[in-house]
CSV table of C-alpha atoms and ligand atoms in Angstrom, one decimal:
chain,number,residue,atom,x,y,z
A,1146,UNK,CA,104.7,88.4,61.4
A,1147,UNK,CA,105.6,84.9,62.2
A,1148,UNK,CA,102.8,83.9,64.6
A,1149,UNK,CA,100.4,85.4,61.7
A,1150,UNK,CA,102.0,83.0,58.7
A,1151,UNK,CA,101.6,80.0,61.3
A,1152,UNK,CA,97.9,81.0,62.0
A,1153,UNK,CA,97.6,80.8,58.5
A,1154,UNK,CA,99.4,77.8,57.9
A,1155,UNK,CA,97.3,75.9,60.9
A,1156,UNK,CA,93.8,77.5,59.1
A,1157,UNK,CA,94.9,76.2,55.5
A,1158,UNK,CA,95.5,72.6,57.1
A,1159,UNK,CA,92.1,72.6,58.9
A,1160,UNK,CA,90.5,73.2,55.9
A,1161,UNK,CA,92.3,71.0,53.9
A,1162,UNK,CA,91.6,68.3,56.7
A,1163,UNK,CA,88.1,68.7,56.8
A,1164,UNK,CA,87.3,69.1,53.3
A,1165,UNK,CA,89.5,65.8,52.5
A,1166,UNK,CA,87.0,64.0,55.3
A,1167,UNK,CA,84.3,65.4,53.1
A,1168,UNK,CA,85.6,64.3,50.0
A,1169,UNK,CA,86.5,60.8,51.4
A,1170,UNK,CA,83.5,59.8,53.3
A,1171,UNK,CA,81.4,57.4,51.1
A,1172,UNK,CA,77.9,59.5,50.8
A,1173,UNK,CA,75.7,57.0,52.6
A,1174,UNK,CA,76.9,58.2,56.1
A,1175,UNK,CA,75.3,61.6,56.1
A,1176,UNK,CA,75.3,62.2,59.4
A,1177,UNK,CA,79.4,62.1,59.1
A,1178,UNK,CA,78.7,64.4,56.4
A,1179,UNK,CA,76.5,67.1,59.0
A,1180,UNK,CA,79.5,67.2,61.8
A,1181,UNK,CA,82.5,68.0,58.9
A,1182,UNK,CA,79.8,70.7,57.5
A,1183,UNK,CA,79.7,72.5,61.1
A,1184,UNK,CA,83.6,72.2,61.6
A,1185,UNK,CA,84.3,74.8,58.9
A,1186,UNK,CA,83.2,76.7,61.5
A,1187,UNK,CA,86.0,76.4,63.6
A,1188,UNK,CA,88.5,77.8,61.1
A,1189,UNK,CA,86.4,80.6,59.9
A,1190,UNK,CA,85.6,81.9,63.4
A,1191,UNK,CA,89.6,81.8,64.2
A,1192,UNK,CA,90.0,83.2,60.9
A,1193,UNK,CA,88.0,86.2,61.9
A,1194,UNK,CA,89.2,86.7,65.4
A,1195,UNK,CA,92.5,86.6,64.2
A,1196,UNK,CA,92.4,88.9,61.2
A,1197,UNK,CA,89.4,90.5,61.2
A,1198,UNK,CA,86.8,91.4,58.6
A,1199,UNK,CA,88.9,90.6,55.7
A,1200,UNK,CA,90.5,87.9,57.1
A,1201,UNK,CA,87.0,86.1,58.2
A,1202,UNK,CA,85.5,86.8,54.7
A,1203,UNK,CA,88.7,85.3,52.7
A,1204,UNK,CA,88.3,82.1,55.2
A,1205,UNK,CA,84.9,81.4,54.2
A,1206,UNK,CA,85.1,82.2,50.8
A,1207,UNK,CA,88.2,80.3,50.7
A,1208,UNK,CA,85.7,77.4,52.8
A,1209,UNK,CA,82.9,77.9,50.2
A,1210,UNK,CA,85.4,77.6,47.1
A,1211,UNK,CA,86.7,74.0,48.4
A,1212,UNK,CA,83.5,72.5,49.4
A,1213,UNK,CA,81.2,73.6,46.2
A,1214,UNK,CA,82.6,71.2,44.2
A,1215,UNK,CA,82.1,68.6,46.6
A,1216,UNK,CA,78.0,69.6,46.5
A,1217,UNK,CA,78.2,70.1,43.0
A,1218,UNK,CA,79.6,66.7,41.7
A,1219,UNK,CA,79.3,64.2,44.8
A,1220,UNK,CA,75.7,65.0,46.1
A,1221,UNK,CA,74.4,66.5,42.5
A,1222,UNK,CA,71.1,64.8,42.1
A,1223,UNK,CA,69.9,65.2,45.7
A,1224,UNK,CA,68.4,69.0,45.1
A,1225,UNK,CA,66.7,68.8,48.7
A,1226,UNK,CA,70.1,67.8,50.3
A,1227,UNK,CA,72.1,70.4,47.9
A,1228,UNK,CA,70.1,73.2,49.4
A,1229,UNK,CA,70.7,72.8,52.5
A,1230,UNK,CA,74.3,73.0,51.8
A,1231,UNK,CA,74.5,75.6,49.5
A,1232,UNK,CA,72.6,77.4,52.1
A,1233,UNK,CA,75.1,76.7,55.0
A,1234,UNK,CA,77.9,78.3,52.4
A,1235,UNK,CA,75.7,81.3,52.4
A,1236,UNK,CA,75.8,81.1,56.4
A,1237,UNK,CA,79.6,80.7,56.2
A,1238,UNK,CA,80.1,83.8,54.5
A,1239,UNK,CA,77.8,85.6,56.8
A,1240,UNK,CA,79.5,84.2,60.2
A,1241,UNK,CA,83.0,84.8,58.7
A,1242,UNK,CA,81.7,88.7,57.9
A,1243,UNK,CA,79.9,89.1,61.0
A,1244,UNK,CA,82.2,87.7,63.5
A,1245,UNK,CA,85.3,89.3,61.9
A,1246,UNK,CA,83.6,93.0,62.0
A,1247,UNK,CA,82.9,92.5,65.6
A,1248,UNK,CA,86.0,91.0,66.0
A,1249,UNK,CA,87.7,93.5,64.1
A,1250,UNK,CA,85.4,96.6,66.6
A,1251,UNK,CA,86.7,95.1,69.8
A,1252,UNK,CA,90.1,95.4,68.7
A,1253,UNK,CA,89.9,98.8,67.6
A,1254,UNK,CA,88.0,99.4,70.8
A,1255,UNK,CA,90.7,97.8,72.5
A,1256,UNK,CA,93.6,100.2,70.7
A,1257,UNK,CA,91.9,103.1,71.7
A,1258,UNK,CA,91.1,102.1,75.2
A,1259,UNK,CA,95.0,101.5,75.1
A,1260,UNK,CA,95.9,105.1,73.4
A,1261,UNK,CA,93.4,106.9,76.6
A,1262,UNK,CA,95.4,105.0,79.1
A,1263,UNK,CA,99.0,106.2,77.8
A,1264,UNK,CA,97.7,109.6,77.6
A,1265,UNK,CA,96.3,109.6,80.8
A,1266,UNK,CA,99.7,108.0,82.4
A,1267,UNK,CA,101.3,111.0,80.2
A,1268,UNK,CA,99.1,113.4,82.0
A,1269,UNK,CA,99.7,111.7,85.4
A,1270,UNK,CA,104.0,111.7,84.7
A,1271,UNK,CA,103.1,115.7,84.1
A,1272,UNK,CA,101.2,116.3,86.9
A,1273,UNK,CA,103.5,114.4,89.0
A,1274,UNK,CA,106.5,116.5,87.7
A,1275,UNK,CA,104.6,120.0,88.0
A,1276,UNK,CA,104.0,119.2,91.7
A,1277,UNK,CA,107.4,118.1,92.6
A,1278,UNK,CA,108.5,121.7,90.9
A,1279,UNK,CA,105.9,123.4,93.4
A,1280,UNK,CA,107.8,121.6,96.1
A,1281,UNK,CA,110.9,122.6,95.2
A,1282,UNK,CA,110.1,126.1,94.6
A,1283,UNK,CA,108.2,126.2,98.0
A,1284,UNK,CA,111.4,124.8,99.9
A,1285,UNK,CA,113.8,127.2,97.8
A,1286,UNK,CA,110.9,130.2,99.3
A,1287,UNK,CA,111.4,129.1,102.7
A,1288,UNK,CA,115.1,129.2,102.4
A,1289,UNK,CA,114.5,133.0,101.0
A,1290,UNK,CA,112.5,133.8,103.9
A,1291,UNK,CA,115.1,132.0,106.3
A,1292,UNK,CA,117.9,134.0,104.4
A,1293,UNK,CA,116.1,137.5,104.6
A,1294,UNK,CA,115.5,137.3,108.2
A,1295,UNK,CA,119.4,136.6,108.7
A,1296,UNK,CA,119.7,139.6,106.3
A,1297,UNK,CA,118.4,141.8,108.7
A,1298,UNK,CA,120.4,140.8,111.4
A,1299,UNK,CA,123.6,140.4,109.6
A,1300,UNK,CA,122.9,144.2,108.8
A,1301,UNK,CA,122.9,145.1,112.5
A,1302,UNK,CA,124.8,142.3,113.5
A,1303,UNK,CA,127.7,144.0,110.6
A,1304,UNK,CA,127.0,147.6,112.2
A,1305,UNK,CA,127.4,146.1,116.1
A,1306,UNK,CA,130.3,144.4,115.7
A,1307,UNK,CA,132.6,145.8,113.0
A,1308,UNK,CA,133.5,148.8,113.6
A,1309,UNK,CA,134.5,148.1,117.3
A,1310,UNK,CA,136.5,144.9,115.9
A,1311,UNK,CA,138.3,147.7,113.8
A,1312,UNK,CA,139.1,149.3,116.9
A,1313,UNK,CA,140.3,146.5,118.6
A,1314,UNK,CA,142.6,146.0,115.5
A,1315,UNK,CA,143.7,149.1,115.5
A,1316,UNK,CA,144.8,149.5,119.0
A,1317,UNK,CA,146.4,146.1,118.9
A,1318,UNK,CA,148.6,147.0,116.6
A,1319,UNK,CA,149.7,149.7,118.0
A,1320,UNK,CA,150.2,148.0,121.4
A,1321,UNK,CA,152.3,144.9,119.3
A,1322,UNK,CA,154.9,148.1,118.4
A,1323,UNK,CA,155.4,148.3,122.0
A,1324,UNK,CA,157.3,145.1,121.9
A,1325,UNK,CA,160.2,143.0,120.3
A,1326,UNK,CA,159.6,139.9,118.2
A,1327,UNK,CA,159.8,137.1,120.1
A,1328,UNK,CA,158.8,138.8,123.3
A,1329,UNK,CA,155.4,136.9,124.7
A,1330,UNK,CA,153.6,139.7,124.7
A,1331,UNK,CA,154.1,140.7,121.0
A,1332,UNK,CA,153.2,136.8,120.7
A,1333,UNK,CA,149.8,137.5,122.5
A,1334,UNK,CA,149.2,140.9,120.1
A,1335,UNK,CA,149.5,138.9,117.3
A,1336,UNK,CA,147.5,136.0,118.2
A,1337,UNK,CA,144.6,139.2,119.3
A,1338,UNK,CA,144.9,140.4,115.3
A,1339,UNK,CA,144.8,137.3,114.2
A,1340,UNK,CA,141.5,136.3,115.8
A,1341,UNK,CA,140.0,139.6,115.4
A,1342,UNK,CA,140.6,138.9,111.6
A,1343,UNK,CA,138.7,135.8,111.7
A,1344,UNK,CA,135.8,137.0,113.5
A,1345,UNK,CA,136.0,139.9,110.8
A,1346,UNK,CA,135.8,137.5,108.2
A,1347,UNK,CA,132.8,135.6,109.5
A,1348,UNK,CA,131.1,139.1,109.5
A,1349,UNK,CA,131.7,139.2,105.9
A,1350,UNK,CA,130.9,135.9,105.0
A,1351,UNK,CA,127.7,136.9,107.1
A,1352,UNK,CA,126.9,140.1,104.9
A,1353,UNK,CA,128.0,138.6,101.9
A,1354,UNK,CA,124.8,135.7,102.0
A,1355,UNK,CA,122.5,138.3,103.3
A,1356,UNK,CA,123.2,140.6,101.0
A,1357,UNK,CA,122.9,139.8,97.3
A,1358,UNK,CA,125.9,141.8,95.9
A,1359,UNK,CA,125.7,143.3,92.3
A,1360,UNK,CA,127.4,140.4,90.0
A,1361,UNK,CA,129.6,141.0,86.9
A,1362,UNK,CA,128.9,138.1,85.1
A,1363,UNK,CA,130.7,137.1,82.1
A,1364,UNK,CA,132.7,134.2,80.0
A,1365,UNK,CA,134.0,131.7,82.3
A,1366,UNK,CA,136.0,129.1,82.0
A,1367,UNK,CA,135.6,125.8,84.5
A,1368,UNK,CA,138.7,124.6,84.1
A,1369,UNK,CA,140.5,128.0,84.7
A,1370,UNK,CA,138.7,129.0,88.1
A,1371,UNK,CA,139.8,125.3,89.4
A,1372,UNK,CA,142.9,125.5,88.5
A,1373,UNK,CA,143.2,128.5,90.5
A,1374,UNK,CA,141.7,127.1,93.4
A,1375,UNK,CA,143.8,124.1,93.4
A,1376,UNK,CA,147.0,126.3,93.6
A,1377,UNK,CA,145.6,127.9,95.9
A,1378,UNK,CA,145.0,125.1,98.3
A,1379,UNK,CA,147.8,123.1,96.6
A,1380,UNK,CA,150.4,123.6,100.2
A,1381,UNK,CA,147.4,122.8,102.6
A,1382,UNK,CA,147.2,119.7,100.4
A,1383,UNK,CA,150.3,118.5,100.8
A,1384,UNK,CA,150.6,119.1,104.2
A,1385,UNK,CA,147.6,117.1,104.9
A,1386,UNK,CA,148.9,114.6,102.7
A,1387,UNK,CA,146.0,114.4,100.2
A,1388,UNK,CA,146.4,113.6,96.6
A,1389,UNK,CA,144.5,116.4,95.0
A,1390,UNK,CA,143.7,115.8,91.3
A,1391,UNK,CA,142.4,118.5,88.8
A,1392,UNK,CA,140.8,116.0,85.9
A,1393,UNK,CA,141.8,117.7,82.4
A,1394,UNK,CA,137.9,118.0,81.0
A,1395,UNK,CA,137.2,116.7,77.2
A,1396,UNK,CA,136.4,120.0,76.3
A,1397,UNK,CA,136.4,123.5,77.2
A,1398,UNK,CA,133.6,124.0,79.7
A,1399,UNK,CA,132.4,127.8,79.1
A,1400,UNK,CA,130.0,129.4,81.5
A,1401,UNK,CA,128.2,133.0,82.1
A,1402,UNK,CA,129.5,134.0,85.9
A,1403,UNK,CA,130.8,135.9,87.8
A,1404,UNK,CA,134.5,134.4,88.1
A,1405,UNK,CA,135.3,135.8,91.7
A,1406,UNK,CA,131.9,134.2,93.3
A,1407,UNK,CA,132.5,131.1,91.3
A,1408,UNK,CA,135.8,130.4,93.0
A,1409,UNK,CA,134.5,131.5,96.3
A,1410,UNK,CA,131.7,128.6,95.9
A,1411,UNK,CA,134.7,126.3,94.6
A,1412,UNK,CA,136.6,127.3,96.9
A,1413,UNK,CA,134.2,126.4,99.9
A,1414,UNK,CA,133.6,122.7,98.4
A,1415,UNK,CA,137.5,122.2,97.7
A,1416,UNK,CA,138.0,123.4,101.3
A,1417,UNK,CA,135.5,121.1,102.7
A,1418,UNK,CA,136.3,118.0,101.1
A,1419,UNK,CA,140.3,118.4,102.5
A,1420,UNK,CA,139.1,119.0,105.7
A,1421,UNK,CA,137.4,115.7,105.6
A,1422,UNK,CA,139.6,113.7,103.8
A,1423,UNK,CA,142.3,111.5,106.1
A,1424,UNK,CA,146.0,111.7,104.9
A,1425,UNK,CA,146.9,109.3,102.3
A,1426,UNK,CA,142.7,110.5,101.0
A,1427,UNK,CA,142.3,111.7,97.3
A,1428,UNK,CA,140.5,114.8,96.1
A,1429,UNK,CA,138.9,114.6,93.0
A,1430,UNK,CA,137.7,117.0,90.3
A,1431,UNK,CA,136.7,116.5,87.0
A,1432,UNK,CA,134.2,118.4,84.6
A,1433,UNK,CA,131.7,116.6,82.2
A,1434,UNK,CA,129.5,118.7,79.7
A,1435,UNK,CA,126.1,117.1,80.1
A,1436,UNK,CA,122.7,116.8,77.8
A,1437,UNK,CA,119.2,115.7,78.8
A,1438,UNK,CA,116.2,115.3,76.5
A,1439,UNK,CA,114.1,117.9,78.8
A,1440,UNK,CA,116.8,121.0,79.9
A,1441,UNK,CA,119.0,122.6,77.6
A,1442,UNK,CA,123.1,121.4,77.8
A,1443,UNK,CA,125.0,122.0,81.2
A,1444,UNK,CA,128.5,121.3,83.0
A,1445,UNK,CA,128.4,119.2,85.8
A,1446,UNK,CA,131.6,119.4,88.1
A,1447,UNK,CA,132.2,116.5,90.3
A,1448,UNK,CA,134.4,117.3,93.9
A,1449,UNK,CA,134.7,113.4,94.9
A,1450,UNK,CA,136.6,113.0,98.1
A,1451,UNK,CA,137.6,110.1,99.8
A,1452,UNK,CA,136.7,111.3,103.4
A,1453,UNK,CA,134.6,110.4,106.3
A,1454,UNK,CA,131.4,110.7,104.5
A,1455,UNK,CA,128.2,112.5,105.8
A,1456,UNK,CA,125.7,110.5,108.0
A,1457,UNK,CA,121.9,111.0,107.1
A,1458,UNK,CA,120.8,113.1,110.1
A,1459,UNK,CA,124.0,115.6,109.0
A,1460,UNK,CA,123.0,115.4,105.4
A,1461,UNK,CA,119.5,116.7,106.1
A,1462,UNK,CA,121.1,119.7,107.5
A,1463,UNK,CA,124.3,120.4,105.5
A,1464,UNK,CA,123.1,123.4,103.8
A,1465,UNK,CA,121.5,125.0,107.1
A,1466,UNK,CA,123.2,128.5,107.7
A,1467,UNK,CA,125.1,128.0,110.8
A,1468,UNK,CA,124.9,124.1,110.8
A,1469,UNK,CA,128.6,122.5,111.7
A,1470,UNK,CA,130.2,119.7,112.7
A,1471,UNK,CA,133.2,121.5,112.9
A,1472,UNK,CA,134.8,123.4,116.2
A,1473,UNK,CA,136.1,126.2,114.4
A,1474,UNK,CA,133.4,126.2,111.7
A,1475,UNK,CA,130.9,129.1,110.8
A,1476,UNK,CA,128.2,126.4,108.7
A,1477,UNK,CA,128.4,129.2,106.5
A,1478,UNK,CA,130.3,127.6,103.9
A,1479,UNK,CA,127.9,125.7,101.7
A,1480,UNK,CA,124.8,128.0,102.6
A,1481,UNK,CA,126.8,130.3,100.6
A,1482,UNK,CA,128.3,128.0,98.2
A,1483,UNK,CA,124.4,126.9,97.2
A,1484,UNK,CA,123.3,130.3,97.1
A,1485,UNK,CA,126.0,131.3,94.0
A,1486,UNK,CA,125.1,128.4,92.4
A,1487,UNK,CA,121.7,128.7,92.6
A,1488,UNK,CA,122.2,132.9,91.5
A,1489,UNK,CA,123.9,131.2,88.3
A,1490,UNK,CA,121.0,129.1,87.4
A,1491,UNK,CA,122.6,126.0,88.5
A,1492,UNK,CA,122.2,123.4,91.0
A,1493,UNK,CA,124.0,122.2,94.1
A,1494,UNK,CA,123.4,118.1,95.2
A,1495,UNK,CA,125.7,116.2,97.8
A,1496,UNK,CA,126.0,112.7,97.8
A,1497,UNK,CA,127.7,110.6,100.4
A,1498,UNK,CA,128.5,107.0,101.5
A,1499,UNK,CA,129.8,107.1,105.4
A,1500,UNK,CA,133.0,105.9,105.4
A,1501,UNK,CA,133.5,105.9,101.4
A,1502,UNK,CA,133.7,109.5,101.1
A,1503,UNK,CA,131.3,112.4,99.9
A,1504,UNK,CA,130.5,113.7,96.2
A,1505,UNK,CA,129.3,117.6,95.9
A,1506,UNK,CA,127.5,118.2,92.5
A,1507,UNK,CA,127.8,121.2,90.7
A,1508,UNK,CA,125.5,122.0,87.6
A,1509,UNK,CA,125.6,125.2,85.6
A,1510,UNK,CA,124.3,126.4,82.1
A,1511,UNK,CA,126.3,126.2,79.5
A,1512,UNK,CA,127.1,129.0,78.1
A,1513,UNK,CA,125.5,129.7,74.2
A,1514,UNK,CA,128.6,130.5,72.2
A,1515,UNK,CA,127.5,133.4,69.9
A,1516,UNK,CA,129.0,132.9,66.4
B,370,ATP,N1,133.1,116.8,101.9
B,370,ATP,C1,132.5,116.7,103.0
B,370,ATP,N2,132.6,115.5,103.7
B,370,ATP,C2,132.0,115.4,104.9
B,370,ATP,N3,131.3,116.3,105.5
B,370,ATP,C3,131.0,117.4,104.9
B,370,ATP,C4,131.6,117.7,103.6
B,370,ATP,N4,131.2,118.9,103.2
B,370,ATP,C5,130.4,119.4,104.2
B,370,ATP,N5,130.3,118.5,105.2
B,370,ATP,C6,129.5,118.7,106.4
B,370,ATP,O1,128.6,119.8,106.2
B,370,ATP,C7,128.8,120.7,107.3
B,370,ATP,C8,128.5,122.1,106.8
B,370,ATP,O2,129.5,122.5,105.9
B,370,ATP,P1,129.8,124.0,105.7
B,370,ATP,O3,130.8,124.2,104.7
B,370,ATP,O4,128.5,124.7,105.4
B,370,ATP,O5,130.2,124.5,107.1
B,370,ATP,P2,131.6,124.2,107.8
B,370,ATP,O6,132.6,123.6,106.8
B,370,ATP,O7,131.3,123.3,109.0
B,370,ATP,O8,132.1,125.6,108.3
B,370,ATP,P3,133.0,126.6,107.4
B,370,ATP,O9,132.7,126.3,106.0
B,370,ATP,O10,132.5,127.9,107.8
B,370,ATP,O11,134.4,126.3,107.7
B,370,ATP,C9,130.2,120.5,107.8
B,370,ATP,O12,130.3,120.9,109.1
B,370,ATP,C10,130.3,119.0,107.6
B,370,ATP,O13,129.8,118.3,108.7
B,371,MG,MG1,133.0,124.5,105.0
């Protein structure tokens, strides 16, 4: 708007200019006369590239209006020399007209040209966003194919081992009646059970990723399942000495799950982040309901701990079944933890800074409240 009233402005004062030499010049230098008649052309030809058809036209009317009466009442008399310049107003009009409609095309051209480029860059943005979905779904098939092979083996693995670790169990505890509290031997029994009970577990925890069990989902609330988790790990917190904080969320976050797999997955993160964290370290969990332009609203719940922090070549592998850093650790834990997620709908992402600590991201669908 501005740069258009100066442009204006700057063509108004050329004319004025020009037409004032014309009107000033004493008649007997003509050839002064033949220069100011070709520099109208200079602000009718800006006129039009500027503004167009209409714009051009105005300017040399506008040209033709101030130097008529010049022709008229300075040169009158001189019929040879007056048509000549009545003819160059007739050419004034005509440059103005022409230049401006070409002028006027090109920028139209240029619009256009403009409007095919964002489209095509639309297209491009699409494209580019399709094929990153076929990678993801191809890397999520993989992990199927990974999964269903350990299916298979977990079966027979399950069927190999369990039922003689229920044995073992079994027997044990009858030997432990054998002998007193206290006595070494009873010590032994117990540490026998004990470890049996582990390795039963990591059968389960086995069979339970292989093996997609029926789910009950239904209403859920965030904050409830954490709470529950917190309590639950609330002693082994305190013995570690970690400062574990359950953020109160803005506002109820309400989910469709199925509560007892949500806390498992919870539970696997919260577990995880303690056993990295230092003493004197801080858990951290807070809620935040979430809402992009492109996917329909979601809660993202945020475990930020202060630990050691995962290296790249460990990150790469974090979610591999089996993959630990840990001595006594099956690298079940977030194999798992992904998979519930990921049978919610929701997504599982892990950021870390070595040495700063490690955040696991949790996103799940909001649950639509029916009226
Ligand atoms: N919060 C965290 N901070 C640092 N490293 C982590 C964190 N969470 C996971 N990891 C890394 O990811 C690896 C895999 O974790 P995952 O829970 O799958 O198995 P695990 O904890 O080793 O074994 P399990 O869960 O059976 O006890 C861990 O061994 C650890 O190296
Ligand atoms: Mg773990």
């Amino acid at each position: 708007m501005k740069t258009s009233v100066l442009r204006i402005a700057l063509l108004a004062l050329s004319i004025l200019g020009i037409s004032l030499l014309h009107y000033l010049t004493p008649l007997h230098l003509p050839f002064l006369h033949d220069i100011f008649q070709r520099l109208y052309y200079l602000p009718i030809i800006l006129a039009a590239l500027w503004f167009g058809f209409s714009g051009g036209l105005a300017c040399s009317l506008a040209v033709s209006v101030v130097y008529a009466p010049h022709i008229l009442f300075q040169w009158g008399g001189h019929l040879t020399v007056e048509m000549e310049k009545y003819l160059e107003i007739v050419l004034y009009n005509i440059v103005g007209g022409v230049t401006g409609l070409l002028a006027q095309r090109e920028r139209e051209r240029g619009v256009e040209l403009q409007k095919t480029a964002e489209g095509l860059e639309e297209s491009y943005r699409k494209l580019q966003a399709q094929s990153e979905r076929i990678i993801a779904i191809e890397e999520q098939l993989r992990r199927a194919e990974k999964l269903s092979t350990l299916g298979e083996m977990a079966a027979v693995l399950a069927h190999e081992i369990r039922n003689p670790l229920g044995s073992i169990r079994g027997t044990a505890e009858i030997l432990r009646d054998d002998y007193r509290p206290g006595d070494a031997k009873h010590e032994f029994i117990e540490i026998q059970i004990r470890e049996t009970e582990r390795l039963n577990r990591v059968v389960e925890d086995f069979l339970r990723m292989a093996r997609p069990q029926p789910s009950e989902k239904g209403r859920c609330v965030i904050q409830e399942e954490l709470e529950t988790i917190v309590t639950l790990v609330s002693n082994d917190a305190r013995e570690r000495r970690i400062r574990l904080v359950l953020e109160p969320p803005a506002a109820d976050a309400v989910v469709r799950a199925d509560g007892e797999k949500l806390r498992q997955a919870f539970l696997n993160i919260v577990i995880n982040a303690l056993q990295a964290t230092p003493p004197e370290g801080s858990v951290d969990i807070s809620t935040m309901p979430c809402q992009s332009d492109t996917d329909s609203p979601f809660y993202e719940i945020r475990f930020r701990d202060s630990g050691a922090g995962i290296d790249a070549a460990t990150m790469e592998r974090i979610f591999e079944p089996f993959f630990t850093t840990k001595q006594d650790g099956t690298g079940l834990g977030l194999a798992i933890t992904r998979k519930i997620i990921e049978a919610h709908g929701g997504t599982l992402r892990v950021e870390s800074e070595p040495g700063q600590g490690t955040s696991v991201i949790v996103r799940l669908p909001a649950q639509e409240e029916t009226p």
